[in-house]
Tab-separated table of C-alpha atoms and ligand atoms in Angstrom:
chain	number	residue	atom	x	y	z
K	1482	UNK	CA	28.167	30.506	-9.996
K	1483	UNK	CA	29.402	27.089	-8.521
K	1484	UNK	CA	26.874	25.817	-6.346
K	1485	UNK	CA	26.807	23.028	-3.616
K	1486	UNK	CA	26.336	19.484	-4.385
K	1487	UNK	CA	22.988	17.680	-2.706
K	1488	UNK	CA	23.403	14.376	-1.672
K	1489	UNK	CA	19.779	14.101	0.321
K	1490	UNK	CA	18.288	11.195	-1.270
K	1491	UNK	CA	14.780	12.753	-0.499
K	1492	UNK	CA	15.533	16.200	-2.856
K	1493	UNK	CA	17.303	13.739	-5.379
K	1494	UNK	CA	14.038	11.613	-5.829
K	1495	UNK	CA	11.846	14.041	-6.738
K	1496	UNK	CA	11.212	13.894	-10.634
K	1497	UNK	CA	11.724	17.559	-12.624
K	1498	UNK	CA	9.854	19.880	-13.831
K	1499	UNK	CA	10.213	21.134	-17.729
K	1500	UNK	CA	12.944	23.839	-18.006
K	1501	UNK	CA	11.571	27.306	-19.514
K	1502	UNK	CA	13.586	30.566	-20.125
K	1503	UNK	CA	12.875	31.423	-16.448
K	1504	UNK	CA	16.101	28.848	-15.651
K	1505	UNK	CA	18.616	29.722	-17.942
K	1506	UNK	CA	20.687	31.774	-14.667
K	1507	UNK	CA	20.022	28.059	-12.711
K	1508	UNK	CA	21.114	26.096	-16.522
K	1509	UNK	CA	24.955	28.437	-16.486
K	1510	UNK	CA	25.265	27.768	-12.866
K	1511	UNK	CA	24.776	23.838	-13.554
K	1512	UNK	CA	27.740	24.272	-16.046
K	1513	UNK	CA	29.671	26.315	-13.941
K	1514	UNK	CA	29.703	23.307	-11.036
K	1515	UNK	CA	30.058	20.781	-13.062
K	1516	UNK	CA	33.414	22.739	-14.202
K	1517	UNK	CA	33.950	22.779	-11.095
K	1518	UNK	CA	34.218	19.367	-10.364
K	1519	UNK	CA	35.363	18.328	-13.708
K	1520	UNK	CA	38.446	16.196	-11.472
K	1521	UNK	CA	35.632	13.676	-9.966
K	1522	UNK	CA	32.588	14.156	-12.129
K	1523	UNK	CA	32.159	13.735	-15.645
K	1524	UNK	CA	27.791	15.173	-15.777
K	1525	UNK	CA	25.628	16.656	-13.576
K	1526	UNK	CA	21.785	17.088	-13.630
K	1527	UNK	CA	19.629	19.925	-11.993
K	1528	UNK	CA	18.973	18.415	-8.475
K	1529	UNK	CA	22.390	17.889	-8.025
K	1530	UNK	CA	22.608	21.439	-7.489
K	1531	UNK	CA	19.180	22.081	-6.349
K	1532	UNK	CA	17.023	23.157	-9.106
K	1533	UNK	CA	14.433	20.541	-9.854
K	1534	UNK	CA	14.177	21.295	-13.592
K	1535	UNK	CA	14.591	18.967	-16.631
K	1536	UNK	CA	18.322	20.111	-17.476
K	1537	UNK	CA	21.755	17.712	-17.582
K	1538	UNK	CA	25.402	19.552	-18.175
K	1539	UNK	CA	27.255	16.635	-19.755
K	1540	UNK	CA	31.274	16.678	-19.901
K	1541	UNK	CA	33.888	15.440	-21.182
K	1542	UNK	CA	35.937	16.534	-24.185
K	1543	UNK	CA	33.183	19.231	-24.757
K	1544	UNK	CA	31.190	20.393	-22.110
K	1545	UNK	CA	27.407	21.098	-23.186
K	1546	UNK	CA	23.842	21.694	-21.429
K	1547	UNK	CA	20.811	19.985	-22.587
K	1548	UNK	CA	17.239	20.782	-21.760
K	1549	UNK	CA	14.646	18.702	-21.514
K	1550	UNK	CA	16.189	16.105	-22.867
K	1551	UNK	CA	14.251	13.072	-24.524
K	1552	UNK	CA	15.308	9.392	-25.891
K	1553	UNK	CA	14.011	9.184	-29.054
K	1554	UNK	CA	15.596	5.843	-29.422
K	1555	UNK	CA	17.947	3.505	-27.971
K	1556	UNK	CA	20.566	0.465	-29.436
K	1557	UNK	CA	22.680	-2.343	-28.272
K	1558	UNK	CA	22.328	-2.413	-24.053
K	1559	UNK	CA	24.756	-3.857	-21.827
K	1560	UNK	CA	25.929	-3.917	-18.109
K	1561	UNK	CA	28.389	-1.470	-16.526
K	1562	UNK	CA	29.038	0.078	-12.838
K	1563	UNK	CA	28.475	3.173	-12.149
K	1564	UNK	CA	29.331	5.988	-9.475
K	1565	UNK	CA	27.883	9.164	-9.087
K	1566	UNK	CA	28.975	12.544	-6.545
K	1567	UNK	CA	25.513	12.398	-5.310
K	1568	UNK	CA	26.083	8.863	-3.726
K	1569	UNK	CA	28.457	6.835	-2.039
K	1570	UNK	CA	29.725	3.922	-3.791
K	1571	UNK	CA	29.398	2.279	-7.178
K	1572	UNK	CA	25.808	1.066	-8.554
K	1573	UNK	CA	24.845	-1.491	-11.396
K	1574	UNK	CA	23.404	-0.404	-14.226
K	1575	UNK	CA	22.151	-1.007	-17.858
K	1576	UNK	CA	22.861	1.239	-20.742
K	1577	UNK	CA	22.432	1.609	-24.000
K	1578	UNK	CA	25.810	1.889	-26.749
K	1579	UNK	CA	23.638	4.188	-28.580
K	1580	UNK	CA	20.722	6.631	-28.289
K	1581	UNK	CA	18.960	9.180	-29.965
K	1582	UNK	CA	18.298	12.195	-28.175
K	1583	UNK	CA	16.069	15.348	-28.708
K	1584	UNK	CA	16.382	18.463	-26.605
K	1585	UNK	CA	17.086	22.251	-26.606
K	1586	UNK	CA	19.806	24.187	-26.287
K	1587	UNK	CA	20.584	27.272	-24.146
K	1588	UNK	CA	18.242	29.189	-26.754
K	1589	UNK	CA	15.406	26.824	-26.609
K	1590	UNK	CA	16.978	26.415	-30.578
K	1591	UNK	CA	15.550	22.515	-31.036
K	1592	UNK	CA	18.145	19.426	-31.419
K	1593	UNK	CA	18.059	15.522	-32.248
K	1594	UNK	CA	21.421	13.903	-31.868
K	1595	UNK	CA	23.182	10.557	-31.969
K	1596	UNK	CA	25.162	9.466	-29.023
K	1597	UNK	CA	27.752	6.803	-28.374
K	1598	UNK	CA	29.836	5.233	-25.967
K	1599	UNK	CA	30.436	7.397	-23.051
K	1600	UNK	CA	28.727	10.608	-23.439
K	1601	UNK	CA	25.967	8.285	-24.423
K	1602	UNK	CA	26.101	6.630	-20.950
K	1603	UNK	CA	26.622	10.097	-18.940
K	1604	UNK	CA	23.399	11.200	-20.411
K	1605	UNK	CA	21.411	7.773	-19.537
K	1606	UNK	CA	22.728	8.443	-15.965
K	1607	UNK	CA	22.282	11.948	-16.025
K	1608	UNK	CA	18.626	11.378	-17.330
K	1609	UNK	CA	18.114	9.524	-14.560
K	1610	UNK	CA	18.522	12.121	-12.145
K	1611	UNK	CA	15.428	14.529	-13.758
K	1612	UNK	CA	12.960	10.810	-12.643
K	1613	UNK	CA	14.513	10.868	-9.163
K	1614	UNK	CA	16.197	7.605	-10.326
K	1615	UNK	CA	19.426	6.952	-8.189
K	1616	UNK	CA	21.899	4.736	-9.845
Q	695	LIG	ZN1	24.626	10.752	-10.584
């Protein structure tokens, strides 16, 4: 189900709660929005949508959820710009080329990946999000 987008900086500050099997209705509908508005928006965390839970849908060439997502480890920072459909406007920020990541899938099935580039950024923004960070 594609839900509506929050943009009150109050519900987007508030840091999320782990993600159990209890949000896995909340975890399609994150995908399904983010589908959605795959034109303007290239990841989406819970909040955006309303459900304060640690859980990022990241797009792209493949579209994939991640829950509770963790960085393991991180490589090579630098300085980009950033906008986000919560927010008006673009924001500075600093990334990370690479990072390590660790989180579950839809099943709760355990993953550590590698990530570059731009899905590597997405998820540092996206991350954000579940600490009520606003970039
Ligand atoms: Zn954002």
């Amino acid at each position: 189900m594609v839900r509506a987008i929050i943009r009150d900086p109050i519900l987007l500050s508030m840091k999320a709660a782990e993600a159990t099997d209890q949000d896995l209705s909340d975890a399609r509908d994150l995908m399904d929005t983010l589908k959605a508005n795959a034109e303007v928006c290239i990841g989406m965390a819970g909040n955006m949508i309303g459900v304060n839970k640690r859980m990022i849908a990241v797009g792209g060439m493949v579209r994939f959820l991640m829950l509770n997502p963790r960085i393991r480890a991180k490589r090579s920072p630098y300085h980009t710009v950033e906008s986000c459909l919560s927010l008006e406007g673009e924001r500075e920020a600093i990334r990370y080329q690479e990072i390590e990541v660790e989180y579950q899938d839809m099943h709760f099935q355990k993953h550590r990946q590698t990530f570059h580039g731009l899905t590597a950024q997405i998820i540092q923004h996206e991350m954000d999000h579940l600490d009520g960070i606003l970039i």
